[in-house]
Amino acid sequence: MHFEASEEQTLFLDSIRRFLEAETPLGTVRRLAETGGFDRGWWRRAAALGWTSLLVAEEDGGAGLGDEGAIYLGILAEEMGRLVSPGPVLPSAIVAATLSRSGSREQRDEVLPELISGERVAAWCLAEGGRSWSPEAIALEAEPTSHGFRLSGVKTPVEAGDRAELLLVTARADGALTQFLVPADAPGVTVELLEGLDLARRFAEVRFDGVDVSESALVGRAGGAAADVERQFQLALALASAESAGAAGRVLEFTLEWAFDRFSFGRPLASYQALKHRFADMKTWSEACHATASAALAAIAAGDPAAGRLARIAKSYTGDHAPEIVQDCVQMHGGIGVTWEHDIHLYLRRVATNRTMYGEPAEHREAIAATLLDVAGGEAA
Amino acid sequence: MHFEASEEQTLFLDSIRRFLEAETPLGTVRRLAETGGFDRGWWRRAAALGWTSLLVAEEDGGAGLGDEGAIYLGILAEEMGRLVSPGPVLPSAIVAATLSRSGSREQRDEVLPELISGERVAAWCLAEGGRSWSPEAIALEAEPTSHGFRLSGVKTPVEAGDRAELLLVTARADGALTQFLVPADAPGVTVELLEGLDLARRFAEVRFDGVDVSESALVGRAGGAAADVERQFQLALALASAESAGAAGRVLEFTLEWAFDRFSFGRPLASYQALKHRFADMKTWSEACHATASAALAAIAAGDPAAGRLARIAKSYTGDHAPEIVQDCVQMHGGIGVTWEHDIHLYLRRVATNRTMYGEPAEHREAIAATLLDVAGGEAA
Amino acid sequence: MSTESVEDFRARARAWLAANMPRLAPGAPAWNAMDVSEQDAARARELQRKLYDGGFAGLCFPREYGGQGLTPAHQRAFTEECRPYEMPLLFNTPTFTIIAPTLLDMGSEAQKRRHLPAMIRGDELWVQFMSEPSGGSDLAGALTSAKWDGGQWLLNGSKIWSSYAYFSDYAICLARTDWDAVKHQGLTMFIVKIRQPGVTVNRIRQSDGAIEFCQEFFDDVPIPPENVIGQVNDGWTVAQRLLHHERSSTGGSSPYASGTAGTRKESIDDLVELTRRAGLAGDRTARQQLAEAYVLQTVQVQLVDRVVKGMETGALPTTAGALLRLFGGTFAARRATIGFELAGSDAVAWKAGEERASRYGHGYVFRQASCLGGGSTEMQRNIISERILGMPREPAADRGVPFKDVRRNTGTSRR
Amino acid sequence: MSTESVEDFRARARAWLAANMPRLAPGAPAWNAMDVSEQDAARARELQRKLYDGGFAGLCFPREYGGQGLTPAHQRAFTEECRPYEMPLLFNTPTFTIIAPTLLDMGSEAQKRRHLPAMIRGDELWVQFMSEPSGGSDLAGALTSAKWDGGQWLLNGSKIWSSYAYFSDYAICLARTDWDAVKHQGLTMFIVKIRQPGVTVNRIRQSDGAIEFCQEFFDDVPIPPENVIGQVNDGWTVAQRLLHHERSSTGGSSPYASGTAGTRKESIDDLVELTRRAGLAGDRTARQQLAEAYVLQTVQVQLVDRVVKGMETGALPTTAGALLRLFGGTFAARRATIGFELAGSDAVAWKAGEERASRYGHGYVFRQASCLGGGSTEMQRNIISERILGMPREPAADRGVPFKDVRRNTGTSRR
């Protein structure tokens, strides 16, 4: 967490940590991995702690934190990382925020309360299976029909796609970004659970084979979703970054304990300078991961026009460094670190997955280079 | 040097080392840097040791080692690296080899003896100032005239271009690689000495402003130089690699001595595990640099069809690692390592220059990727 | 006795292989050391026997112990020739490259005559009982103990990280026989029969989900005195030979390995195919990564050649195998990372039945194993700096102290 | 006394700057700490005096010592506002960010009243005499000695790596005053006037050819007793405060720096321009490198913010500045490498008069300076592991031993 947390933020953090440690300690996470992911009752209890409404306006039943909710979400994401928690926090928060901002009266009155209460789960259908996760790469077609639109295309991987009752689909109508809220059981929608590296978080492929939706499925106006999508994307980048920072920070903590406890040649591992210097590097990177994730969330919360660039910076830095921290901590553990029995691989799977999801570091660096090089005059703002 | 040197090779090595240590120790190298590079008398004495004729056929007054001369040249290059020596070894060897293979009777009878004796110096005009050093990038035009060709273009940087009486110019006639031997004082040739990072080795820009040459300037036939150029290029890559391996290996040696002699907190630097582990990494990379440079030269000597790929591998590996070894040795030295007074920067300047000259690691990796990906079936042979 | 020339031998081997050994299907996957079943072991025993019957087993082992007494050059030729054939690669490591040369160096004449021919015939697969759950890199800190009791030793304790123990026959086992001696002087190396009462073998699941390694528990396992290798309480001398051979083995410089799991070319073809399948054949960054992997792989082979020659000529000390272990371990980790990055999201989430890219994800999760197995890269760096470069040894708190008084792990922060 | 609000202050500063300070020419090169002449120093003194006269000098220093008694937030606002103007940046380090806060912490009232206002007025430029030719990272191993002799101290020995000593006025100097005490307990910190008989200042040429640093030789230099900072033989306590402020300074978290050498944006613009000029604006590898530099530069600023807040709130110990030094040093080295690679052969050979790219070559040659100056990255890693993470301290062979008996450098392998 950032070092200037308010009292409310600290209370929120404590409530998350107590809840996760009690309800989904790592042993439970392992069991959920075998049985199919998060428990719906658990999710409703998490929702009761306010997790789902942090970016929802007060009049829509939300926390009324305004954009500052992004900072609370960052705290939540870090804690999720610290315990490799399951649960559709990221897609839920993103979909709820967009419905509150741009949803129709009906969507806000009928759908949003159920998302906030955790009764229903929503997923965001963004990527389409190519290398790029950028909104520019979206091609899923929304063809106008007499009564609405027909959606055709494939979205994959979709976080929590297998468990979601509602899908926020980012598509193109007449070439312009347009979003729809579609029930997962709509005719023509096929959801296939994917296998994956992360044991607690699941992804699905969602096919739209000429799915007919009415005008009322639109979230915002046709062709007018670019700002919402950009904001969703920024949130996803920053939250994935915060989660990886939390995960890597936690791994570093318990690996340090291990180094104190473990003796080799009559000396604790922690006394070997070659290892000490690597711990020093890892500590530095870990603090930098926290710093850049917090800065991105603060920029989003502040409506800073640089938020998009800062979110990409955070995602690229944490994508490079969080996995390397965890890998070197595996090395510090020795043989036990590459066993199934030891929890460290749960963390490695999470940060490796986060590195890829919502775009790899190289994709974000390329986008950053574009802001530096491709604008007239090299304007970097 | 490779670990299976023959007795002849060991004698050759000893003669080089004795000569360089006596004639151009590092203090002399520094003085030469102030005064304009190598001394002609020194170069003639070096030539008398056989340096210029290692790849020249016996009937042309050469060593008669056949292709095995490449291995001797590698030994010479490593020793040049170990003492950051001046002198046009690489261009002399390359030009002499090509004249012996493909030169006209006249070139072999009139010119070659003077190159071998060190009376005259030759330079190879390859690069044209762009990013690429590959023969494919050569554009200097050789336009047919009634009596020969007219050369137009710029070559830069040209090693020893400021001191050479003769220029081997790689050009294109009708789009096909063609080489010429041109006197540096021919009308239309302008040579401008460049400033540079390497204190002992100099480069020049050579302009050809409509330089008229007769047919007799051709080395080999018009449009038929591809094989010679490829071989020259392979030699340049392998020799630059060997030289950098020699330089980095020597730096590692004296830095290790320093670590033994230097005490910090009452203990020799060499006793600090964090430094010991970095020395272990450097030793491994250093041996690998030697290994890959030797393997490339052995392949050239054996006429192995893989020689081109192995030369690129060596250049890319040593280009990445030799400078990093030297930089970390600078770090090991502390403040004294970044002074003018300490010799280590002479080595750093040499390996940094070699990294760039004849193509950076990324260019060679791209070419290697092409052999892996762009040939039907992915044939990597 | 004059030795057959390498080229004559090569021709004879080629003909024999074609007539006798099963050919690999074109494009058959390279042998996967990670997932070996008892059936695979039975098959390896059968093929090894076939080689033995044909006179092509144990090429570099002395004739008196069932080998062929040939040179490393003969072995290299054979390894080149046998590439298209199914080979009993399971015998290579640790049986032939680590255990057998240790027995050759340190075993009694009776031990050599009893076990070496049996290995070469395919009758005995061996494993190492060296590491312990509490031990990490500190092999000499073994807590497994053997007590002399009525004319035999009784073994108690636990070992870990032994590959394939569940289908192997014998193990070489380091145990503490004197707790009052300083650490390195109270150890003895034993030959232990695996399938006998008192030995329990459990399999360990790896972080990537595969099962290769085992943990063993010993409960008063009897060992006859003739199964001591070398001298009682001098087991560390034997262990050092064993570690030397292990470095040669994992570094790729052992002359006792016969056949290899895939040629160099196959191994890069893997990444080439991945790059193409991922649609990245034209992507400059991907091309750089692919070429980097190929450069490192090639340099690794070149480094093995150099270091082996250096050790042969005495230009490098025999500990130089640590250079190969360090290079090999870090390269394998880098290669796993490149594979993971090339594979993109397919390595992170994939459809059931389309697992091709998933192994790059699992390879990434298991990445550090290449820097741990066969001696951690940290130990290699210690060896290189201390024994090749002659730098001062790390201070150890367990020197000159009776082993029973040495400080050991505290807490139980293993999670 | 109520403090002016930051925004009111900002408005007042903006107006004053526009009316009084010389504007930088658009596109003027950022201030280059590497190549400072005596004229530059005179100019800096003049500008500092101007700030002082306007009431904008020493913003965070107490009023009783000539400062303005304002908050770090005021200083940040001023630093933002003064970007378009020429500033006396030479005073920032070490005078304001390292020496002055050390005097504030540890100096006598008389020392503070005498020197702090003089610094803030632009009358005194200071340097550090800390490192020694024989010493490396081991500052407490100082061999420069001061002997008490007839009512004053006499200084003998040599110091090195002091920037700008040849035009500065005073130095803070660590010297050994008791050779029978253990290392850290026989040191005293002195104030030394530089321009006086017995002090010889030689300039050192750097590996990149530039001249910034100096070496000083002391030959019976007299120091009056009132120039001892803190207690005699307690100089290491003073040195630790100084090192703390040095870490804050080089890490970028000191509140006493006023103005910065170039904005963040200018600094990446440098590489952007290089990329364009090299024709690499469309090259994917170059774009990755450029973006990497920008990412690291941005994260560095974010890390400074985080660590400063962490130290303010007590979430991080005061030694956390070492995190910033380590990040900053390694980033600067990485940035130098990226610049060198982007510049291509222009950084290796260039036409006289077309040196623009050559500085990337020289920057690469001098690269490690960023990992050495202000405390090597190795020392930062020791501090982070031992003082932030609480890992065991390195064994030192010089603890508990009279300093005169400690082993020192052997041989003379400096070449």
mmCIF file of C-alpha atoms in Angstrom, chain B residues 46 57 84 117 171 198 311 353 363 367:
data_model
loop_
_atom_site.group_PDB
_atom_site.id
_atom_site.type_symbol
_atom_site.label_atom_id
_atom_site.label_comp_id
_atom_site.label_asym_id
_atom_site.label_seq_id
_atom_site.Cartn_x
_atom_site.Cartn_y
_atom_site.Cartn_z
ATOM 1 C CA ALA B 46 55.478 -6.723 -36.951
ATOM 2 C CA ALA B 57 49.548 -18.448 -50.437
ATOM 3 C CA VAL B 84 44.898 -2.956 -26.755
ATOM 4 C CA SER B 117 56.528 -6.455 -45.870
ATOM 5 C CA ALA B 171 31.151 -1.771 -54.608
ATOM 6 C CA ASP B 198 39.348 3.763 -29.368
ATOM 7 C CA ALA B 311 31.039 -15.908 -37.163
ATOM 8 C CA THR B 353 34.315 -0.162 -30.554
ATOM 9 C CA GLU B 363 22.096 -6.998 -36.636
ATOM 10 C CA ALA B 367 20.583 -12.379 -39.735
#
